[in-house]
XYZ file of C-alpha atoms in Angstrom:
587
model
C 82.031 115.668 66.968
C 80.492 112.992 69.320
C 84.146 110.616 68.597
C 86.056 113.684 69.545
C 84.188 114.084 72.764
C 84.515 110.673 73.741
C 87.960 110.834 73.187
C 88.246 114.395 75.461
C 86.100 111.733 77.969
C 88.384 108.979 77.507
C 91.556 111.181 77.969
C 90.210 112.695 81.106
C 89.107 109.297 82.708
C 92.640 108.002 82.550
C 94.310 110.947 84.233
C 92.266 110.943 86.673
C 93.077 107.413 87.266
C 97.043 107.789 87.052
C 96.864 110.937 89.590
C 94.453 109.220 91.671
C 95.716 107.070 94.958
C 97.442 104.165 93.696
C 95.599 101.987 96.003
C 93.052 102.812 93.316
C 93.624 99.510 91.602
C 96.094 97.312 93.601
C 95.251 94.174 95.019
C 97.008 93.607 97.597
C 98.582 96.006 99.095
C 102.350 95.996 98.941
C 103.542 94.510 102.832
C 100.565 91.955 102.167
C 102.121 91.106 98.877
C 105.611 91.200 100.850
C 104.096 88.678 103.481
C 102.290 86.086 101.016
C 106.066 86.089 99.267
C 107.531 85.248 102.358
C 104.806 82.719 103.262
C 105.452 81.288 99.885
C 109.084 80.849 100.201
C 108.763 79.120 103.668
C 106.308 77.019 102.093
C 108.329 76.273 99.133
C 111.417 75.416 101.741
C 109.323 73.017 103.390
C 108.232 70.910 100.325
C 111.543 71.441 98.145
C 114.184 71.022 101.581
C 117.321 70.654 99.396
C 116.595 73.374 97.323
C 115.713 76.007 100.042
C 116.380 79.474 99.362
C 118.785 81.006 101.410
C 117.894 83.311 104.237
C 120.327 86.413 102.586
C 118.301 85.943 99.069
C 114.838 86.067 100.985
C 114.896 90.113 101.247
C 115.510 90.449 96.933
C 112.523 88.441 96.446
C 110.018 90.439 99.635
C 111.486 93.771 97.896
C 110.740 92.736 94.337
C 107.651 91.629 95.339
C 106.794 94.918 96.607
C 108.141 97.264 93.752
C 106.312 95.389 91.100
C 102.996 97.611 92.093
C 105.138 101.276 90.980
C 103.281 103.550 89.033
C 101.838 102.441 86.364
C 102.395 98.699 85.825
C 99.929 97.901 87.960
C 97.783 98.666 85.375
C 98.860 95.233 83.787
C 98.183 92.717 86.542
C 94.895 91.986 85.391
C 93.855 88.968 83.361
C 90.277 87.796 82.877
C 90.303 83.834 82.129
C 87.226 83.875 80.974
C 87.385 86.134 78.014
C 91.257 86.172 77.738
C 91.691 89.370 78.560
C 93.513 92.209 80.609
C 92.026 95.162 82.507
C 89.808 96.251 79.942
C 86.865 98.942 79.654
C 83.508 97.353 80.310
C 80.340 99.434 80.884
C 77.850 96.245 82.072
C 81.017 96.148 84.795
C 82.058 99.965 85.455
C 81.699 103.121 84.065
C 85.197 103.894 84.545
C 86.972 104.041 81.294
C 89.943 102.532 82.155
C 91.702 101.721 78.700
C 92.950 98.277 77.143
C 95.819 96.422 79.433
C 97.751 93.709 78.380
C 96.654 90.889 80.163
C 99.424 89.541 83.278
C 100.031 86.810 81.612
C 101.431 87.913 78.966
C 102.904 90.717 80.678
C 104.884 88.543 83.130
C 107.355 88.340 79.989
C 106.734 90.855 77.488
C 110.066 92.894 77.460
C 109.028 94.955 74.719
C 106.293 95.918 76.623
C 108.259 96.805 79.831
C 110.536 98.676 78.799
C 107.766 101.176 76.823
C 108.624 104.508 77.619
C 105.576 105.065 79.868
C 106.405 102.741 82.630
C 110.281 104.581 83.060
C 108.415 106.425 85.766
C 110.736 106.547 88.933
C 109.769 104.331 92.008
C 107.187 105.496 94.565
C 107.574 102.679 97.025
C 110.546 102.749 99.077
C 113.082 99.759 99.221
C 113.392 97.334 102.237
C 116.625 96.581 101.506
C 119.901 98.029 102.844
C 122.480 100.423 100.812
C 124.597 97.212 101.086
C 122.212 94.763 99.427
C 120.996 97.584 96.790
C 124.410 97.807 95.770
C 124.641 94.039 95.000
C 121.715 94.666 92.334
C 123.055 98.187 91.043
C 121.028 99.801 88.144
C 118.937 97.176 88.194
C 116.011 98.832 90.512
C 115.820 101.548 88.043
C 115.001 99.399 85.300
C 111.631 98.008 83.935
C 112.086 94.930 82.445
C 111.696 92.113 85.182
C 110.101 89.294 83.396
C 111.190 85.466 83.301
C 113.295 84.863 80.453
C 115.632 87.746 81.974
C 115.473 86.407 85.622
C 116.924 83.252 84.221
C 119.670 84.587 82.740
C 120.640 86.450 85.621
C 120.387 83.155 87.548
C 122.270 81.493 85.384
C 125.010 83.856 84.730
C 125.579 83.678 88.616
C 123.746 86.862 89.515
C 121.769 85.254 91.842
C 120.419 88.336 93.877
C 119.125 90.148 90.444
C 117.443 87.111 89.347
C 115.310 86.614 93.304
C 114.889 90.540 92.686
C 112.935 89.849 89.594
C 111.649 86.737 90.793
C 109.513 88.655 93.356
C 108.433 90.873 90.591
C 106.882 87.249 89.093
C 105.452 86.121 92.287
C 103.371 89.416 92.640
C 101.529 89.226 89.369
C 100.417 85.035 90.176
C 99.185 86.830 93.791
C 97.383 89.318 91.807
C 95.684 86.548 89.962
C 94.443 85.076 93.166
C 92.356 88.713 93.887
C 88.648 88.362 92.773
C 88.766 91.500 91.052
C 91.920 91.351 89.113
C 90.223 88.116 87.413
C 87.108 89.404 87.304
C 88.204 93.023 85.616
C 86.666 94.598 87.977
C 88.846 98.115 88.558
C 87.686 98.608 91.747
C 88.941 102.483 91.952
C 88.864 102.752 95.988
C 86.411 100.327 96.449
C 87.762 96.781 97.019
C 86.810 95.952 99.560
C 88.612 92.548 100.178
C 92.217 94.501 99.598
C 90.983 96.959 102.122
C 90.543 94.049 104.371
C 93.379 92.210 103.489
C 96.148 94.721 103.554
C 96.004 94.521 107.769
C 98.498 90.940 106.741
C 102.154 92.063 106.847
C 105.273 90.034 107.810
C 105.261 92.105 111.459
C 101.503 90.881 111.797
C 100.969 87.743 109.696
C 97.672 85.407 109.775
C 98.922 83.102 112.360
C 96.673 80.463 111.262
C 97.419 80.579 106.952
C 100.547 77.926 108.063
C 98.718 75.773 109.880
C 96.281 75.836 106.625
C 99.550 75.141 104.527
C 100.032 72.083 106.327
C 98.079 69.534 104.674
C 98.752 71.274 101.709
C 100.737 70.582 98.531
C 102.316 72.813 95.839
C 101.132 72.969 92.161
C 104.240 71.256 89.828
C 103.366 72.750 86.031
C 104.925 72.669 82.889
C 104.628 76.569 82.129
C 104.274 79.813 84.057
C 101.503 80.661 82.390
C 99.401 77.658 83.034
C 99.593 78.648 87.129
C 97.790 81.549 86.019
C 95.260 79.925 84.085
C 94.381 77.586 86.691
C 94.426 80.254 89.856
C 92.675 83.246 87.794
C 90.139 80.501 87.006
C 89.339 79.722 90.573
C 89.353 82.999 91.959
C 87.210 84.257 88.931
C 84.943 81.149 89.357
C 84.659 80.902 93.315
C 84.313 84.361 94.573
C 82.435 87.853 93.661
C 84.007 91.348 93.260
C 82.465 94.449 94.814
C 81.043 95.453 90.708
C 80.020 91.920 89.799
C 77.877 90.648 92.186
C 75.453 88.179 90.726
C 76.053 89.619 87.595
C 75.100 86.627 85.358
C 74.882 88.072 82.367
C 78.670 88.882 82.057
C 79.968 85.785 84.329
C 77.779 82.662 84.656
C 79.825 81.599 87.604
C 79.420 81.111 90.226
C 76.222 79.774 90.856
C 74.523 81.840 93.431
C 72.083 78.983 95.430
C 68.361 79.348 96.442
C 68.655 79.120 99.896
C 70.862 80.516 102.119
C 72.388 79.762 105.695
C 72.589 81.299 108.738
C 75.329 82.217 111.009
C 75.337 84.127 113.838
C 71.479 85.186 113.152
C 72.567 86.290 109.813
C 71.523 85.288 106.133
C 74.711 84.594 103.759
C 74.542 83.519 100.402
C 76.232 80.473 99.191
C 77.385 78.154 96.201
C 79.352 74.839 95.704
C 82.708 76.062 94.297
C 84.630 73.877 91.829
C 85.682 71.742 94.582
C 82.318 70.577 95.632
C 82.295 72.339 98.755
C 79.938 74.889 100.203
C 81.410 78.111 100.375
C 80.197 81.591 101.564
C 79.467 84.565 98.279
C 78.144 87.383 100.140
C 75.554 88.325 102.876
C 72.012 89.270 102.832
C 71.675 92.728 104.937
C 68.221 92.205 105.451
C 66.050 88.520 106.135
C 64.050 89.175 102.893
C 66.642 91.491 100.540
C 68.012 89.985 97.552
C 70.482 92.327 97.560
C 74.022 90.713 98.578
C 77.001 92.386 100.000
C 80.547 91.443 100.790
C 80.721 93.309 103.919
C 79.182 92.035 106.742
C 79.847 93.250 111.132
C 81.877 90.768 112.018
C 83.632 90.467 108.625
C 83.130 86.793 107.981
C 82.510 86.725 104.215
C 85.729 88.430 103.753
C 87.342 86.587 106.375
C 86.331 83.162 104.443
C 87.710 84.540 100.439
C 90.873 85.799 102.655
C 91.488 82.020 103.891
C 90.721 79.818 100.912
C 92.104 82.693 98.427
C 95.577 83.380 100.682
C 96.092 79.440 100.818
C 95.787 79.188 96.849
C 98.320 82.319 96.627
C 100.912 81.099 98.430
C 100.247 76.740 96.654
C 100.765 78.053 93.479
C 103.510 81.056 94.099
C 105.224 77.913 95.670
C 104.878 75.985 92.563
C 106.092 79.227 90.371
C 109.410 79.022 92.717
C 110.090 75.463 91.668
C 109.373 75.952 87.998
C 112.038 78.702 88.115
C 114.504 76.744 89.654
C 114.039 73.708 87.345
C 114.104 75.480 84.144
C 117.025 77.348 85.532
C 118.800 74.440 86.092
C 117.777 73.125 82.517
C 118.901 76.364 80.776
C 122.395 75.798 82.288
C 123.070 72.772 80.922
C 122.041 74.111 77.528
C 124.875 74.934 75.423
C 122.454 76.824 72.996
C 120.804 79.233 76.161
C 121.911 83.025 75.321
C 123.157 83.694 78.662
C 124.135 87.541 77.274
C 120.657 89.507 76.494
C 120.358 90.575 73.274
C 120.372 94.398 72.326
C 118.058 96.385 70.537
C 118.941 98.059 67.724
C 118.297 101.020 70.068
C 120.291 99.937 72.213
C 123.432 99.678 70.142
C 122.904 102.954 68.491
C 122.762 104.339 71.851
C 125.902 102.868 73.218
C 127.787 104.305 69.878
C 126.475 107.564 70.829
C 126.406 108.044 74.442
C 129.753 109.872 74.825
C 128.422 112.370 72.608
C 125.224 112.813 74.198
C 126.761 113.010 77.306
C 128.969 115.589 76.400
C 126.370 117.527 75.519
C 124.938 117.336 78.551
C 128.088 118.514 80.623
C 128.182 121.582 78.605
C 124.201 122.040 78.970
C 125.105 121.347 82.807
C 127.745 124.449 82.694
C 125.518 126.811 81.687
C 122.983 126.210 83.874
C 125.258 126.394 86.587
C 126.069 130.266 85.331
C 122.081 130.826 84.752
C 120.559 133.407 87.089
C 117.932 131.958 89.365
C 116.236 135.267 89.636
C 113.103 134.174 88.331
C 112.763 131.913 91.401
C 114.325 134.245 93.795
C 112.528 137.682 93.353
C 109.093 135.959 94.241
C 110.963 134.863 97.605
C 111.630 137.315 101.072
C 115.720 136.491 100.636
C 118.099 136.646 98.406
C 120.926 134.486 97.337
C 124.471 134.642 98.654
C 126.083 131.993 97.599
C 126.564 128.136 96.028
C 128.389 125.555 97.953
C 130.014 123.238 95.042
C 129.247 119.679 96.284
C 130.645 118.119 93.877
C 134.747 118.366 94.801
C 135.799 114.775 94.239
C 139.385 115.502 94.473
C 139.033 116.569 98.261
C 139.266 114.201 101.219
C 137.093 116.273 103.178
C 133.608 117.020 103.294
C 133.476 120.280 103.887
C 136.776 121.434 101.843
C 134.446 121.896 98.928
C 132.610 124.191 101.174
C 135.536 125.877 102.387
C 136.049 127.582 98.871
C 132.693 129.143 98.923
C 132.004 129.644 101.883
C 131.915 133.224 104.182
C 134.540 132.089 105.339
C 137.241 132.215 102.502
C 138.445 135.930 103.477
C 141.909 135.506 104.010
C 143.373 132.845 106.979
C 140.537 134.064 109.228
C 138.666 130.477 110.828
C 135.465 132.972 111.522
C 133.859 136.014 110.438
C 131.019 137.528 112.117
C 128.682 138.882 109.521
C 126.441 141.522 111.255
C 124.777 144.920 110.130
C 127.831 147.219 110.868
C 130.349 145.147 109.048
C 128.590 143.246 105.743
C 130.349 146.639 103.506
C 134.324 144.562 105.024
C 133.013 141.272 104.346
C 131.655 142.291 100.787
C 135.634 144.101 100.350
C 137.319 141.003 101.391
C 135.137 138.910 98.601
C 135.834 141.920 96.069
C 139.685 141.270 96.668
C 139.803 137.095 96.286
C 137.712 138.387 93.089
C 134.589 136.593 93.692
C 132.427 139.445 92.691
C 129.123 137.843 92.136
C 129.012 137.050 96.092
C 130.011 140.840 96.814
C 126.848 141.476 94.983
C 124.478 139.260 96.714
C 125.974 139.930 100.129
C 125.219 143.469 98.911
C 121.382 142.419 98.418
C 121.449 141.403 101.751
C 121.719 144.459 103.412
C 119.231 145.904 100.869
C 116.810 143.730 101.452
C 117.142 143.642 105.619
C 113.738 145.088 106.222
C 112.129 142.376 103.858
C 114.110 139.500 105.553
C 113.525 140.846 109.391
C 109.596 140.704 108.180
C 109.878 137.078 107.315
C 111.759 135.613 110.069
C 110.407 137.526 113.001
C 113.550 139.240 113.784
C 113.808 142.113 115.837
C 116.429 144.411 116.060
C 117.072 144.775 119.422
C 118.213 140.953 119.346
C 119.849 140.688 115.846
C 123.054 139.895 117.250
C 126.434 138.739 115.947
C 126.215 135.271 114.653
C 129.606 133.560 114.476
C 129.992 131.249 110.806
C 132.600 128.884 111.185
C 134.609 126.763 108.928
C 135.223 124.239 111.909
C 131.100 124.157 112.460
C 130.963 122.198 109.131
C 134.006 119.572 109.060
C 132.010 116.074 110.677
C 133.951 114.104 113.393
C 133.396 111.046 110.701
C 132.824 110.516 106.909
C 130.173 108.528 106.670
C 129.498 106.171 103.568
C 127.000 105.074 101.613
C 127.297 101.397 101.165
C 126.558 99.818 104.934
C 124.531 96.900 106.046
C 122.852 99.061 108.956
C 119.111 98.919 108.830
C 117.918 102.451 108.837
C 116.381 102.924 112.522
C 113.485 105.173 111.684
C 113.081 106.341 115.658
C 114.189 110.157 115.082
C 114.383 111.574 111.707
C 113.094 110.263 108.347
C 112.948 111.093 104.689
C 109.652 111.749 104.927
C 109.026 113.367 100.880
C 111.168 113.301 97.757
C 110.723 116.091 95.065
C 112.015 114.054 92.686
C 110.719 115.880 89.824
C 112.131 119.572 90.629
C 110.014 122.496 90.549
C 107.718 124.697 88.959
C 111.201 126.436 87.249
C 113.203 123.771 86.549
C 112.943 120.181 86.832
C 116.600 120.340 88.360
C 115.172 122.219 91.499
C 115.001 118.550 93.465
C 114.145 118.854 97.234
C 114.389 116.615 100.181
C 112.099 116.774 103.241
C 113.537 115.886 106.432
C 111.045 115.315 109.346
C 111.261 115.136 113.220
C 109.360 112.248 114.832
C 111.326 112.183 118.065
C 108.253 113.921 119.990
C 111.169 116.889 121.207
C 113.520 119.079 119.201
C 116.237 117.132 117.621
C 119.498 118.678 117.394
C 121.382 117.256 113.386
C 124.014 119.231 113.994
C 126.703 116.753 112.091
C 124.784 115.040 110.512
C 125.244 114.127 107.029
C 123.192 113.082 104.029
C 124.886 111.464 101.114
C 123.434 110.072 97.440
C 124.275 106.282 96.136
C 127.478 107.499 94.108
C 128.220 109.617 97.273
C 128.441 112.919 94.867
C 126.644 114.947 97.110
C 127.736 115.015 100.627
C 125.768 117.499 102.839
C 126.639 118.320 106.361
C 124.577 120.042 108.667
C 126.863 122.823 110.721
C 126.376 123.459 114.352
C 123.153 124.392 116.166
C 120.964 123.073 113.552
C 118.011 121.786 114.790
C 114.560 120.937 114.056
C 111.937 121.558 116.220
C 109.343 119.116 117.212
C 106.904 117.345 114.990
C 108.041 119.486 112.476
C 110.390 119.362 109.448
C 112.742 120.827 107.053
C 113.538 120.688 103.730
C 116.746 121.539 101.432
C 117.309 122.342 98.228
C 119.456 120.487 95.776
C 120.095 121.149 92.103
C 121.270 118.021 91.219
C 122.390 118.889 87.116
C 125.372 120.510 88.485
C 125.394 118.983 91.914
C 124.953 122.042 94.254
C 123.208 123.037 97.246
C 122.125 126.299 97.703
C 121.981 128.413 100.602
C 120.653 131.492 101.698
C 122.553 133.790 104.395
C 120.108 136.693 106.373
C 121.915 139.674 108.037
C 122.512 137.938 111.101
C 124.704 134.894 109.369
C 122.229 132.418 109.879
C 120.793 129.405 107.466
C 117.416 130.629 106.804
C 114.548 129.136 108.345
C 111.398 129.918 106.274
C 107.963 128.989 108.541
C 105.323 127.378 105.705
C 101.708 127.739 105.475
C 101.560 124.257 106.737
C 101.422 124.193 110.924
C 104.266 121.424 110.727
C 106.261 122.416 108.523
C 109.666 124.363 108.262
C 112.226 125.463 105.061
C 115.840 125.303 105.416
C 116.954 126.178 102.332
């Protein structure tokens, strides 16, 4: 009975950690991991000048860097040096039961590991590269396997901008291994609080004085990848405290907290000689006679002091890491015996023998969820749905001709119909004699449901006049396409939340949140939003706007590719007010 409630304890504890924050357990946060890479390239230019990485590779390696910290590898950029070990559950440490990790080390090039069903968890963290540079990596940034031996091939099979991607990937783990806790296994669940310092260090607001530290500096040349994190985990682990193992001597013997202390601006700080001989600030004393030591002090200097010797070592050795790549990649192409094709699993082959089947499967599953009633959804909701726009009409030139065929306006060679309260019975006729029934029907529920829908939306009925739906309101003045090398401008509208994992009905109910940070309303009328593959083109007809502050969010199904609106009385897209003050649905 007790085992079975520790394992109900254990089970709990490590939800609650996966659903927490994921600043949880980062180290650095993911623009101060995307500076220090950048830092460490300019560094590694300056030492290596005829082997300088070009300025269009640069942005691979920053966004590689970044993505390594998805949900939930981070869980593996741990490693302990002094009892060879990942993030691992230790009560004289934290009560937090936190599992067994494989140590970063190790992980750095464990594909088996990677590609373990648990960490094919979509990405959280948005990419800094264009549409133009992700398509010059393709599938790759949906993959999971980014460790060394594979970055090599893909160097040395020419693909240079997959192998910087995973590169970065690399980089991140040896700048986790320069973070006090992360050598230390110290969790730190919201509580770190040298990342929380730290994470103010981006490329748009760098530490102005970390090159001028660099410049008497060197890179470390090494054999092996894995000795640079020996040697850096050692020093952070040796030289520095973590919030949960402060003078904790019993687990870590270093380092050696001295007897007397010094003071700086009127203030007690603790102190040891680090493994350079040096003197070097551990914490500060909040009171003249406490023993009690803290990282935090008012003007920040303890932190400010790991930040500078701990940033310097990050970017020395993530330098060095850059070389070693380079040199073994130039060593494995000279080797007529490197495997520049990656070996498949056995999985992997069976899969490939079978994937026309399975995907055949899928189209017909994909059919007949296309002719499944949403009612279930619907009859919770204040509307009712009229019709499906088809987004998926590949053989058209057009946007909007795969709208056309759907659309209210399909009666006959009419350009507009006015759909109002005196003449939804014609409308429903003219769909009853192009034989699209089903729409007949909903239009139908429309009018039943008037009262319901005039609730919602505020409308009265002395204003609920004729609203004019026209096909010419949804052709754009301009395709637009995916693949560009514009930089997305982020001054009006954003994606601003991705449903990526449907809803409570079907995971196929994906949604996309559009919001308004113009500070006034912003008219989208024409505007269009497309997906990688450009299958789904959306464009937003005339008059839609959103107001200010606020935002909207549409529905797409994307099993059969279709959008799905809803029509009220008055011929309008519906606009559904949330319980949330900034907030609107346009479904």
């Amino acid at each position: 009975m007790e085992t079975r409630k520790f394992l109900i304890f254990k089970i709990i504890m490590l939800l609650v950690l996966f659903f927490s924050p994921m600043r949880a357990v980062f180290a650095y946060g993911i623009d101060t991991h995307a500076y220090l890479t950048d830092e460490s390239i300019k560094f590694y230019s300056q030492k290596f000048s005829s082997d300088k990485i070009s300025s269009d590779l640069t942005s691979y390696l920053l966004d590689g860097a970044r993505q390594e910290d998805n949900t939930p590898r981070w869980m593996n950029h741990f490693y302990d040096p002094v009892y060879d070990r990942g993030l691992s559950f230790d009560l004289k440490i934290d009560p937090l039961y936190v599992g067994y990790w494989e140590k970063s080390k190790d992980w750095v090039n464990d594909s088996d590991s990677q590609n373990e069903f648990k960490y094919k968890v979509p990405a959280a963290i948005g990419s800094v590269l264009t549409a133009a540079q992700q398509k010059n990596i393709g599938a790759i940034t949906t993959e999971t396997d980014f460790t060394w031996d594979k970055a090599i091939r893909y160097y040395v099979r020419g693909e240079k901008e997959r192998a910087m991607y995973m590169l970065g990937h690399i980089l991140h783990l040896v700048q986790d291994t320069s973070v006090p806790d992360h050598t230390r296994n110290d969790p730190h669940p919201g509580d770190s609080v040298y990342e929380d310092y730290t994470q103010k260090y981006t490329v748009d607001n760098p530490d102005t004085e970390l090159s001028k530290r660099l410049i008497s500096k060197d890179t470390y040349v090494l054999s092996d990848f894995k000795l640079y994190f020996d040697e850096l985990a050692k020093y952070s682990n040796n030289n520095f405290y973590s919030v949960d193992t402060i003078n904790k001597t019993d687990v870590y013997e270093l380092p050696v907290l001295q007897t007397k202390s010094i003071k700086i601006n009127g203030r007690n700080f603790a102190i040891t000689n680090n493994v350079e001989g040096k003197q070097q600030l551990l914490g500060f004393y909040e009171y003249d006679n406490s023993k009690i030591i803290k990282l935090v002090d008012p003007q920040y200097v303890v932190l400010s002091s790991y930040w500078s010797r701990l940033s310097t070592k990050s970017v020395q050795y993530s330098a060095g890491v850059i070389d070693l790549f380079f040199r073994e990649a130039e060593k494995a192409k000279n080797d007529p015996n490197f495997v520049r094709d990656e070996p498949k699993s056995f999985l992997a082959q069976v899969l490939d023998t079978t994937k026309d089947y399975v995907f055949g499967i899928f189209n017909k599953l994909g059919n007949l969820v296309s002719q499944f009633n949403f009612s279930s959804a619907e009859t919770n909701s204040d509307f009712k749905l009229v019709t499906e726009i088809n987004l998926a009409n590949k053989n058209s030139d057009k946007i909007g001709s795969g709208i056309q065929d759907s659309a209210v306006t399909t009666a006959g060679n009419q350009n507009n119909v006015v759909v109002n309260d005196n003449n939804l019975s014609a409308v429903e006729a003219k769909f009853t004699d192009t034989q699209d029934e089903d729409v007949a029907e909903k239009l139908s529920q429309v009018n039943t449901d008037k009262q319901l829908t005039d609730k919602v939306f505020g409308i009265n009925k002395d204003i609920n006049k004729d609203v004019v739906v026209s096909q010419n309101q949804i052709q754009p003045a301009q395709v637009c396409v995916f693949n560009t090398s514009k930089t997305a401008s982020r001054q009006k509208l954003i994606i601003n939340e991705v449903a990526w994992m449907g809803g409570p009905v079907s995971a196929n109910d994906e949604w996309i949140e559009l919001k308004n940070i113009s500070g006034s309303e912003l008219d989208i009328s024409g505007w269009q939003v497309l997906d990688k593959d450009e299958n789904i083109k959306i464009v937003f007809p005339s008059g839609t706007k959103i107001k200010q502050a606020k935002a909207c969010v549409f529905l797409i199904i994307s099993a059969i590719w279709r959008m799905r609106f809803w029509l009220i009385p008055t011929g309008r897209l519906v606009i559904l007010e949330l319980e949330e003050p900034w907030s609107v649905l346009v479904i």
